[in-house]
Coordinates of C-alpha atoms in Angstrom, one line a residue:
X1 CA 0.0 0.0 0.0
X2 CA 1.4 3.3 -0.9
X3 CA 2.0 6.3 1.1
X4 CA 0.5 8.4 -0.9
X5 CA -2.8 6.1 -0.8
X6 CA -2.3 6.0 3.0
X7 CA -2.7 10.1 3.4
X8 CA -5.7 9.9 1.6
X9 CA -7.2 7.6 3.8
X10 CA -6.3 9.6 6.5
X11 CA -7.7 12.7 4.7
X12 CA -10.5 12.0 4.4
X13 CA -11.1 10.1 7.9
X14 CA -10.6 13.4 8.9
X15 CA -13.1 14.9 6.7
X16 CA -15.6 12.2 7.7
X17 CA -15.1 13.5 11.5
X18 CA -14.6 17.3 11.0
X19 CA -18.5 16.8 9.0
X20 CA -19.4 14.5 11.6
X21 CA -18.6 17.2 14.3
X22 CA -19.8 20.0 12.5
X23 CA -23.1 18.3 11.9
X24 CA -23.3 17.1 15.3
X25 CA -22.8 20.6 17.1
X26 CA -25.5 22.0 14.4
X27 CA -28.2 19.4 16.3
X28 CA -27.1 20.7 19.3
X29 CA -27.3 24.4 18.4
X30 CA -30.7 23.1 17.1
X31 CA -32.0 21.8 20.1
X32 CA -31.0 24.8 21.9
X33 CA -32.6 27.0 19.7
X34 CA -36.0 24.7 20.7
X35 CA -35.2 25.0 23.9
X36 CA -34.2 28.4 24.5
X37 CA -37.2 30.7 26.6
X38 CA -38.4 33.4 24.5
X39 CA -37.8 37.2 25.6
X40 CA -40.5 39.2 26.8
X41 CA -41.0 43.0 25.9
X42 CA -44.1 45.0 27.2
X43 CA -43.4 48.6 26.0
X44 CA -45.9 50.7 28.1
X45 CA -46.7 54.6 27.0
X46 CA -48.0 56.5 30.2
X47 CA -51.2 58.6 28.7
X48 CA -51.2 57.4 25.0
X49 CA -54.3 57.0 23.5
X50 CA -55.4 55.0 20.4
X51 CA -55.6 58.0 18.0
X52 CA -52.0 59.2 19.5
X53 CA -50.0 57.8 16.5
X54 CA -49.7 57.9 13.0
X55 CA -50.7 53.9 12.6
X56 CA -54.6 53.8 12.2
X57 CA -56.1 51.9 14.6
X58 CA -59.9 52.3 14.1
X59 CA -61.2 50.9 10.9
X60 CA -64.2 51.7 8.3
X61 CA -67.5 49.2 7.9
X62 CA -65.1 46.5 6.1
X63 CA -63.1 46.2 8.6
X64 CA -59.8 48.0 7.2
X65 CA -57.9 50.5 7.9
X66 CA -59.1 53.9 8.3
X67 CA -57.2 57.4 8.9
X68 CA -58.6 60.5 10.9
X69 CA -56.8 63.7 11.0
X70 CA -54.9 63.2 14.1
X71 CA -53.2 59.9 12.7
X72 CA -51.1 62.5 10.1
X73 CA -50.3 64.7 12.6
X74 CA -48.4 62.6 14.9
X75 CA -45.2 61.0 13.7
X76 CA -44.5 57.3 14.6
X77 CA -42.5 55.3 12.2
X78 CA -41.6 52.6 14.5
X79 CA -44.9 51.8 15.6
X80 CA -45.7 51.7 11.7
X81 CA -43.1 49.3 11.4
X82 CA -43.9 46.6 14.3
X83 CA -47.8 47.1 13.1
X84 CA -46.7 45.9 9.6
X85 CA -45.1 42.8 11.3
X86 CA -47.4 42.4 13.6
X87 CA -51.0 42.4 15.0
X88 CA -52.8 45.4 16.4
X89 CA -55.9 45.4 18.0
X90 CA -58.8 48.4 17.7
X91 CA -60.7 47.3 20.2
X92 CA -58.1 47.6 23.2
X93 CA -58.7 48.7 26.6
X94 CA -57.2 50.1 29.7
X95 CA -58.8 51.4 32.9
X96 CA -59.2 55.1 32.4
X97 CA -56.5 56.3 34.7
X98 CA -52.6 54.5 35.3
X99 CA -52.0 53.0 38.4
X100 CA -54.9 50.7 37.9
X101 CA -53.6 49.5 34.6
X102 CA -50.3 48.8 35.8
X103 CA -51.2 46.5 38.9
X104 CA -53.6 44.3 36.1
X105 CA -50.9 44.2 33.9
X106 CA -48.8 42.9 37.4
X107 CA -51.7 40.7 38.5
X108 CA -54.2 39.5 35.3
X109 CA -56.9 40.8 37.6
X110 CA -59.4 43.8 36.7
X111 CA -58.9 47.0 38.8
X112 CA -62.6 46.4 40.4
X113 CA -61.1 43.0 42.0
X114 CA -57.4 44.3 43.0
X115 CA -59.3 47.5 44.3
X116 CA -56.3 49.6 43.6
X117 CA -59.1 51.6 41.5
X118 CA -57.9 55.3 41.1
X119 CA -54.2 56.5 40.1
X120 CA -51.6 56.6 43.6
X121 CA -50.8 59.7 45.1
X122 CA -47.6 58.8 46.6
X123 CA -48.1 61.0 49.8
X124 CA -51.3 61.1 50.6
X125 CA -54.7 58.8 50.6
X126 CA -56.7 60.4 47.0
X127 CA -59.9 58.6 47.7
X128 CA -62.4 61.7 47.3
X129 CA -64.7 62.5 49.3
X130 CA -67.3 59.7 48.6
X131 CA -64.5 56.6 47.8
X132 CA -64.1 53.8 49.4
X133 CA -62.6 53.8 51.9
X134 CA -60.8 50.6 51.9
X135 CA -59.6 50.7 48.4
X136 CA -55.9 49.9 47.7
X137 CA -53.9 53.2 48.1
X138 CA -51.1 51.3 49.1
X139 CA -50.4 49.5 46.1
X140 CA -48.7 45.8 45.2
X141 CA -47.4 44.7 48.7
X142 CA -44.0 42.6 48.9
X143 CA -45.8 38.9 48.8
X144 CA -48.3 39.5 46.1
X145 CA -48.2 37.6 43.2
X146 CA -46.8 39.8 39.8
X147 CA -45.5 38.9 36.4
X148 CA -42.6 39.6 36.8
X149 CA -42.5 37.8 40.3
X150 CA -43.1 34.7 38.7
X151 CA -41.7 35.2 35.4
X152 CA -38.3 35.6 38.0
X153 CA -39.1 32.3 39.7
X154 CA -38.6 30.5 35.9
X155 CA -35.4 32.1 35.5
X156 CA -36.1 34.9 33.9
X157 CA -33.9 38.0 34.1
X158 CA -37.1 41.4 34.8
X159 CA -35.9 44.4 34.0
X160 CA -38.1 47.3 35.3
X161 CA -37.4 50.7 33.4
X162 CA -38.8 54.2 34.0
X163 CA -42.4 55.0 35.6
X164 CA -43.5 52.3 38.4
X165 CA -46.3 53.9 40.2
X166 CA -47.1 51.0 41.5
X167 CA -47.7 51.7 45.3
X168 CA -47.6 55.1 47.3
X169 CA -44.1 56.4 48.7
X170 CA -43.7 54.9 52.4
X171 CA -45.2 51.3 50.8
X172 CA -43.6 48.3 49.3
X173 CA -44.8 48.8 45.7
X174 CA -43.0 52.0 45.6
X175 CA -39.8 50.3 44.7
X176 CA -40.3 47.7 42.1
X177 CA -37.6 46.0 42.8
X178 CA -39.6 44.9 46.2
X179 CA -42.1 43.4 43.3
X180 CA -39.9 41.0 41.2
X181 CA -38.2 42.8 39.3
X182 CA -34.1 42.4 39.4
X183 CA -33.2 45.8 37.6
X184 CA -35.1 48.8 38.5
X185 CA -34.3 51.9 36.5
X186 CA -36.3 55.1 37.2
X187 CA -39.0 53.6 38.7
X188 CA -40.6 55.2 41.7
X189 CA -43.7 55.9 43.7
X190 CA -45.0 58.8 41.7
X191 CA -46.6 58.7 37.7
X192 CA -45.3 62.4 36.7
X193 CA -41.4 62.7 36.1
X194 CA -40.0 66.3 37.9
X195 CA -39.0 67.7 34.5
X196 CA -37.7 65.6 31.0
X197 CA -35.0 67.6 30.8
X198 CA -31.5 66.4 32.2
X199 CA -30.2 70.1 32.2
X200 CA -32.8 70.4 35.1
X201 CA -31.6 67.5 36.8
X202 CA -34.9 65.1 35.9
X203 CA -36.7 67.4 38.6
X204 CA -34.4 67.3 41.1
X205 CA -33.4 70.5 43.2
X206 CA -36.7 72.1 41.7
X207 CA -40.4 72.6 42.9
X208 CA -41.0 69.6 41.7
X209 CA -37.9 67.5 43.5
X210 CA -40.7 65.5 45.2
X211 CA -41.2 63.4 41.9
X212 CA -37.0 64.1 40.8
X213 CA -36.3 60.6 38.3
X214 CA -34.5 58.4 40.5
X215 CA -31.0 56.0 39.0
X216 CA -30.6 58.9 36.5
X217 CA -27.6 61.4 38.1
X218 CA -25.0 60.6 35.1
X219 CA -27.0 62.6 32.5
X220 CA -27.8 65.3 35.3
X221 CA -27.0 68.8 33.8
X222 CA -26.8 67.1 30.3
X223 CA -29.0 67.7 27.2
X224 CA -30.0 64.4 27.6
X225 CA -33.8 64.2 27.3
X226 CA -35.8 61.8 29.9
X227 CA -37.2 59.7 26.9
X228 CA -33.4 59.1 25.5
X229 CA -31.5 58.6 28.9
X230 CA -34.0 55.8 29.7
X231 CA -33.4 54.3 26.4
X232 CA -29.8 54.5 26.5
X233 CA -29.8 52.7 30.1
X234 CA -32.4 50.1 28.5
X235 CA -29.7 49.4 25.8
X236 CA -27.0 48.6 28.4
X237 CA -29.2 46.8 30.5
X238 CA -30.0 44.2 27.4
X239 CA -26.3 43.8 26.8
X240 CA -25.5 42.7 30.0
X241 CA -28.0 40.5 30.2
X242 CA -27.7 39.0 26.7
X243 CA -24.2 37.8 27.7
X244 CA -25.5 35.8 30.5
X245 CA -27.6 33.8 27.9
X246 CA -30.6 34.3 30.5
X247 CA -33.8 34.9 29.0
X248 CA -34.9 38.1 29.8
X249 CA -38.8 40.2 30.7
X250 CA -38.1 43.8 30.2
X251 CA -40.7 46.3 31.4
X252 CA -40.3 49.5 29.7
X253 CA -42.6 52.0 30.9
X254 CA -41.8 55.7 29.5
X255 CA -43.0 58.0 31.4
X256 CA -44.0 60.1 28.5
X257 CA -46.1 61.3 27.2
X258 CA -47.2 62.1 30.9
X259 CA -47.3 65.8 31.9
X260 CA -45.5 67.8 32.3
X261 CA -45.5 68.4 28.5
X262 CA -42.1 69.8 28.6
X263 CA -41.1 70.1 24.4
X264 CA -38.2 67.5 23.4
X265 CA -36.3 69.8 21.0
X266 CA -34.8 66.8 18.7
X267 CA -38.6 67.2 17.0
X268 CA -40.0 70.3 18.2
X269 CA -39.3 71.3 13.8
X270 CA -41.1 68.7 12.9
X271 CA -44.6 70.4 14.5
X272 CA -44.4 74.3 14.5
X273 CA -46.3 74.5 11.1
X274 CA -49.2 72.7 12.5
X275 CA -51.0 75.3 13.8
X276 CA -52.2 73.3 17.2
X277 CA -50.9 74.8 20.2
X278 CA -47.8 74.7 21.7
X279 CA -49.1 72.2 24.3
X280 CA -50.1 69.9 21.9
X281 CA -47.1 70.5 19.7
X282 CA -45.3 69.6 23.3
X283 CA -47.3 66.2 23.6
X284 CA -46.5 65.2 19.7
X285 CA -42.8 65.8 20.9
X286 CA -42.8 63.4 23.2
X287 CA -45.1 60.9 21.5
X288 CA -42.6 60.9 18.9
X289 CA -39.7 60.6 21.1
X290 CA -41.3 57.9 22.6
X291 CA -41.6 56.3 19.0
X292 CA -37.9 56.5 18.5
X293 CA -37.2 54.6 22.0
X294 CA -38.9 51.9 20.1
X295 CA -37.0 51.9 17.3
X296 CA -33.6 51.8 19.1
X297 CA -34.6 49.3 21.3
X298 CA -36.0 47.2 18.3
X299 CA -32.7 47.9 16.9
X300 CA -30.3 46.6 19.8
X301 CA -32.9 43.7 19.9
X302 CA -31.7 43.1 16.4
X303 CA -27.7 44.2 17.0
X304 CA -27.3 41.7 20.1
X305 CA -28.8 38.7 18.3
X306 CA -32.0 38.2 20.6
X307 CA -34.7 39.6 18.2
X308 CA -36.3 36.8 16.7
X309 CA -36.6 35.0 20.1
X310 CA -38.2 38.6 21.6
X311 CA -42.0 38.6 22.0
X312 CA -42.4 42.8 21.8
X313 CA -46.4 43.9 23.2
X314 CA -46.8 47.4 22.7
X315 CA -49.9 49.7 24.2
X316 CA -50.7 52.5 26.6
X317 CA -51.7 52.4 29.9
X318 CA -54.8 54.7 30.1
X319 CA -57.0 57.1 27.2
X320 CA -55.0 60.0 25.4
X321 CA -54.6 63.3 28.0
X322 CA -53.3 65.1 24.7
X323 CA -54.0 68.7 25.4
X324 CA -56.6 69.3 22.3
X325 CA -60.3 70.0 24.0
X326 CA -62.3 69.2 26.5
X327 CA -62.4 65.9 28.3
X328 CA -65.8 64.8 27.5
X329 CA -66.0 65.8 23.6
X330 CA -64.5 64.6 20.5
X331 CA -61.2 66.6 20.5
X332 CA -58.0 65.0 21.8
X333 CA -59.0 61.6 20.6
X334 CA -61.0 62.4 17.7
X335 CA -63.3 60.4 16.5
X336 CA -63.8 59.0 20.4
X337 CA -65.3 60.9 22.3
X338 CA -63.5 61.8 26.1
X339 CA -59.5 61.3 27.3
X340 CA -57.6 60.0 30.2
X341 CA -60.2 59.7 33.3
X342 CA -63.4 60.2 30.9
X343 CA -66.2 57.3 30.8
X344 CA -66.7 57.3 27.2
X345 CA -64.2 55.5 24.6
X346 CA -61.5 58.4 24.5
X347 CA -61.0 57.7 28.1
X348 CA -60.0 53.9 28.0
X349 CA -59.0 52.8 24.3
X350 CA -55.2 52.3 24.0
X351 CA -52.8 51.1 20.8
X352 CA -51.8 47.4 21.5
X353 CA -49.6 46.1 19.1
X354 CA -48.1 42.3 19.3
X355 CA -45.1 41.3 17.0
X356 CA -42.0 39.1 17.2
X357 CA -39.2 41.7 17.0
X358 CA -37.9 40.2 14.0
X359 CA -40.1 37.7 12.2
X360 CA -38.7 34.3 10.9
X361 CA -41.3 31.6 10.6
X362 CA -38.5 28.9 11.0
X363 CA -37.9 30.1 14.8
X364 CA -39.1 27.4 17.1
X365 CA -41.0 30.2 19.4
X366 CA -42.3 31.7 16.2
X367 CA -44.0 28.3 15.4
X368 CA -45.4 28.3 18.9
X369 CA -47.2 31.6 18.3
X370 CA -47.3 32.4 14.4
X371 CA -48.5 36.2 14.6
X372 CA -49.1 37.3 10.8
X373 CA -48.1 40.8 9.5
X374 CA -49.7 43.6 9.3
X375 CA -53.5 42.9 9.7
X376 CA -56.1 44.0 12.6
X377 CA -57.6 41.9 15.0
X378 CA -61.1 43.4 16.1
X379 CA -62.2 41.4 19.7
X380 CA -62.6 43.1 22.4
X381 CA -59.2 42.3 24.9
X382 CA -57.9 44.4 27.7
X383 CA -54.8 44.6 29.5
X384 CA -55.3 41.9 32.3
X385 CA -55.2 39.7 29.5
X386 CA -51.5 40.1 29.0
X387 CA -50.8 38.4 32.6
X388 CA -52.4 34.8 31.4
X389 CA -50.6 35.2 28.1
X390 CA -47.0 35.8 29.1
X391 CA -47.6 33.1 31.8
X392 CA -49.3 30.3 29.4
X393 CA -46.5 31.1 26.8
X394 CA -43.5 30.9 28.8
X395 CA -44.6 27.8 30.9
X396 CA -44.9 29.3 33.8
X397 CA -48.1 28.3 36.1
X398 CA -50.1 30.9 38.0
X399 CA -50.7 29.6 41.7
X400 CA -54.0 28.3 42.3
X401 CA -54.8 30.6 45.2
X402 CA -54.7 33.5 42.7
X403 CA -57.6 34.8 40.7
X404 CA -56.9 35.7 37.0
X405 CA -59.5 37.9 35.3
X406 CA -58.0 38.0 32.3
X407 CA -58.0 35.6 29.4
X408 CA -55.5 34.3 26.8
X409 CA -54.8 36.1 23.8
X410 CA -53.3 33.6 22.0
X411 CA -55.7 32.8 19.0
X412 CA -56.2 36.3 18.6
X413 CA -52.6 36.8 18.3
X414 CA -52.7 34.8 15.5
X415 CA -55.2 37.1 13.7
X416 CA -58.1 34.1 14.4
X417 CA -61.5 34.8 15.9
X418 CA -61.8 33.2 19.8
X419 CA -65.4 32.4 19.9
X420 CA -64.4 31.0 23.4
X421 CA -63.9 34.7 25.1
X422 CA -66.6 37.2 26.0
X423 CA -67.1 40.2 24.4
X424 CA -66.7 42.1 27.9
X425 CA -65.1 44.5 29.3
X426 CA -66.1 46.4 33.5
X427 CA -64.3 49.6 33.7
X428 CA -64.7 50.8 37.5
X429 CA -63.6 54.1 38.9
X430 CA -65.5 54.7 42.6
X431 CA -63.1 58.0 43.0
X432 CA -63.6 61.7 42.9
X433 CA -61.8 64.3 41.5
X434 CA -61.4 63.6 38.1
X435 CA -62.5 64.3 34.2
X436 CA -65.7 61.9 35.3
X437 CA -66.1 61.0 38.6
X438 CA -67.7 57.9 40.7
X439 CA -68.6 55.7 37.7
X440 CA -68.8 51.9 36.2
X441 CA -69.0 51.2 33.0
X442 CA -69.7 47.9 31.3
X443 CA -69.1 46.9 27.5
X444 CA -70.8 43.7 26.5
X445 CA -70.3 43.0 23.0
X446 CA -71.7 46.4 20.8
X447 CA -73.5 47.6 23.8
X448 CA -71.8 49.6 26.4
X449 CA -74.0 51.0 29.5
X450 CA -72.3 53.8 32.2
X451 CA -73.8 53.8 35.7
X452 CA -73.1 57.2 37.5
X453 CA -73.3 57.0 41.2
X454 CA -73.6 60.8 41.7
X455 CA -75.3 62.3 38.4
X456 CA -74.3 65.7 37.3
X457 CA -74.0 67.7 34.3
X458 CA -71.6 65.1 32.9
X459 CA -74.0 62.0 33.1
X460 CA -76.8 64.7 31.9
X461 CA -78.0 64.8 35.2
X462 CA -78.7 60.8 35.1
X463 CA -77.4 57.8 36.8
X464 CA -77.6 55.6 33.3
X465 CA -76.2 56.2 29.9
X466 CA -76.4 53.5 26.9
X467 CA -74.6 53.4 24.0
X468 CA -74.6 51.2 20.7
X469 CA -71.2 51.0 19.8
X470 CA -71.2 49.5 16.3
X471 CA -74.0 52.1 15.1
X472 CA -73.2 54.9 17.2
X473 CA -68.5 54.4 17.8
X474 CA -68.3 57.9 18.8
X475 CA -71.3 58.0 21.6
X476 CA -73.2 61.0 20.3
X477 CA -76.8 59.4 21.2
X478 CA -77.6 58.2 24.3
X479 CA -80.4 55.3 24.4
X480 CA -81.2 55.0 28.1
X481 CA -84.4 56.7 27.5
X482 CA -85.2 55.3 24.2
X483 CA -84.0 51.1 24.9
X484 CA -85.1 50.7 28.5
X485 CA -85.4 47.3 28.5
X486 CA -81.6 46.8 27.0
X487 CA -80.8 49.3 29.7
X488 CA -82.3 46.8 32.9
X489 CA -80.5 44.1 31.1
X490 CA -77.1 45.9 30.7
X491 CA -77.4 47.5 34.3
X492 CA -78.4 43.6 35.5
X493 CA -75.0 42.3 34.3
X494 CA -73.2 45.1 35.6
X495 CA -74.1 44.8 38.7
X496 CA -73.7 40.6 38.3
X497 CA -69.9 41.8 36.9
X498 CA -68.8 43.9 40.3
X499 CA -70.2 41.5 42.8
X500 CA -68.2 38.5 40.9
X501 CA -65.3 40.7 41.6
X502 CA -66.0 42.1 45.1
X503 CA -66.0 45.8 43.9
X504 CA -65.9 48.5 46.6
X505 CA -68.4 51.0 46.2
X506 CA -68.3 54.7 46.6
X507 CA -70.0 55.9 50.1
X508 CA -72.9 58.2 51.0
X509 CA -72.0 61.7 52.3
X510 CA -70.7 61.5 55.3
X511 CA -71.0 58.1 55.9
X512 CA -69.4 54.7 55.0
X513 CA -72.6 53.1 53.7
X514 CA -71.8 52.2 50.3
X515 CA -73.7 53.5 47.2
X516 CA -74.6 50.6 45.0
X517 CA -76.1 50.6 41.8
X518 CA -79.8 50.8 40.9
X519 CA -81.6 49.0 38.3
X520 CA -83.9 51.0 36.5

């Protein structure tokens, strides 16, 4: 046998096991890539409405599409581009004010059963005069069960950036980090930041010191906006956690476009020639600011490897409080009627987008939950529902001693009709001051009815209001008068609705006796 014949041999032995090895560590990497958690994103937007973006969200009588006004005057070109790979729902709701929406996104439950019903005042018990007065001021306590709590207990990496407001200043929930949460960035007891501007310190050393941005001293005395510092923090904080090959949950909650509506100059150009007011020129500021946060973040996703295993749900937390009219007409969230703290749509519709942050149908996760590109889903879903969703998806169980109100949002994720979920959705608010005050409202398929504890001039002088949604979107006619029989029948499931969740009433004056609704 030659030597020349004998190197072959050996040649390509070794070819057999370099092909060999190479195939073998692609299984591997394979079978990782099955196995490997998928990221969790939920982008939250303090005060953004549905009509707060330049992606239409409402659609005509087929069911497409449709643009008002305000969509072309706010800019958002990342939001376009997650709705065109993803899912976005028109028929999304919040409660009408934060805090509430926050603890059900923590919990799955519906403010009327967690009882934390009216936005936290970090110092001091905001009940009004006729609230309950056991309602949950104090917030998410250290034991309760939360997402990220659990999501933690899997082995999850939560990250909690910017607004928290999750439980009044000398409470647990103040500090998310006391919730689950292994990273807190920004987030504090309070839901308005001190200013947005580093040069004034995020607030601190200034009247408004008492709600100063916490975590943020580096950019202090910078022209570092709010919006971009907590972006740039959020970049860092997915690096580090990237190399750790953890999965990850990161809560990104902006605290724009909250008031103060303090102008970010990087796109103050883009809105002088409006002709709105500088207020609401101030607002699109920091809606598009916002919009670019998304983008980066989408973008360092993309840059660290992570994004087509990164689940991304985007929405706001309450109806828009753009400075544009008055709360109870169509103006700020035209065609809705009402805003942030307002019973009628204005006050509790919300953008709610769902996409994979880089779609590749051949991703294990991906084949899990297939969301399609670009279309709209029109069921009725609110944001408890994201609590049973993140949970069923990532594995996790939720304990049986804790009640879930919401429901899975996995086949309409997937752009299907659910014929399984109800049509429902109990809005609760037993507090005063506010744009409407001591209400519950209760949305049953097209038919939405508003009890008012204490009528006034805003409930024209009425306990009951009645809507038909699918003839009448914008609430312009009110049918208590005219359909009293679909008025008993409404009323009788909204009262069924609060006692299943042991709602706390408002109280007569001067007393604790609770006021209860009334059938007509």
């Amino acid at each position: 046998m030659s030597l020349l014949f004998l190197r072959s041999l050996r040649l390509v032995a070794v070819s057999c096991l370099t092909l060999f090895f190479l195939s073998m560590s692609t299984v591997n990497a394979t079978i990782q890539a099955e196995k490997q958690q998928p990221n969790i994103v939920v982008f939250l937007v303090d005060d953004m409405g549905v009509m707060d973006t330049s992606v239409p969200f409402l659609t005509d009588a087929k069911g497409k599409p449709k643009r008002y006004p305000l969509n072309d005057f706010y800019v958002t070109p990342s939001m376009e581009r997650l709705a065109k790979q993803g899912i976005r729902f028109n028929n999304f709701y919040a409660m009408s004010v934060c805090s509430p929406t926050r603890i059900s996104i923590m919990t799955g439950q519906n403010a009327a059963r967690h009882h934390a019903t009216n936005w936290i005042n970090p110092s001091k018990n905001n009940r009004g005069p006729q609230g309950p007065p056991e309602w949950n001021w104090e917030g998410l306590k250290k034991n309760d069960i939360t997402l990220a709590r659990l999501l933690q207990k899997k082995g999850y990496h939560t990250i909690h950036v910017g607004k928290g407001h999750f439980g009044a200043r000398d409470f647990p929930g103040a500090n998310p980090s006391n919730l689950g949460f292994d990273v807190n960035i920004a987030g504090a007891s309070f839901g308005a930041p001190g200013s947005y501007y580093g040069t004034k310190n995020y607030g601190l050393g200034t009247k408004r010191a008492h709600h100063a941005v916490p975590h943020l001293d580096k950019y202090h005395g910078t022209e570092t906006f709010l919006t971009e510092a907590l972006t740039l923090e959020t970049k860092t904080a997915l690096a580090d956690v990237v190399k750790t090959n953890k999965p990850f949950f990161l809560y990104m909650a902006h605290y724009a476009v909250h008031a103060p509506f303090d102008s970010d100059p990087r796109f103050a150009d883009h809105y002088k020639k409006s002709g709105k007011p500088a207020r609401a020129q101030a607002f699109a500021t920091l809606i598009e600011g916002m919009d670019k946060s998304l983008g980066d973040i989408l973008d360092q996703l993309d840059a660290l490897g992570v994004s087509e295993n990164t689940l991304i749900f985007f929405l706001g937390d309450n109806g828009s409080d753009a400075p544009l009219g008055h709360q109870h007409a169509v103006a700020c969230a035209a065609p809705l009627r009402g805003k942030k703290g307002a019973h009628y749509e204005g006050g509790m519709r919300v953008p709610f987008i769902a996409a994979w942050a880089k779609p590749n149908p051949d991703n294990a996760n991906q084949k899990r939950l297939p969301i399609p590109a670009d279309i709209i889903q029109t069921q009725t879903a609110a944001v408890q529902d994201l609590f049973p969703t993140i949970l069923k998806f990532t594995g996790v169980d939720v304990p049986d001693n804790h009640i879930v109100d919401g429901v899975q949002l996995d086949t309409l994720l997937t752009g299907k009709p659910d014929t399984s979920r109800e049509e429902i959705f109990l809005m609760h608010y037993p507090h005063s001051p506010h744009r409407s005050n001591y209400f519950t409202s209760y949305r049953n398929g097209d038919w939405k009815v508003i009890y008012h504890y204490v009528p006034s001039k805003d409930s024209e002088g009425s306990h009951y209001q009645l809507y038909q949604l699918a003839e009448d979107p914008f609430e312009q006619h009110n049918l208590a008068t005219a359909k009293p029989k679909q008025l008993r029948k409404m009323m009788q499931e909204l009262i069924a609705s609060m006692e299943e969740h042991q709602a706390l009433y408002p109280v007569e004056k001067a007393s604790t006796k609770p006021l209860k609704p009334k059938l007509p």
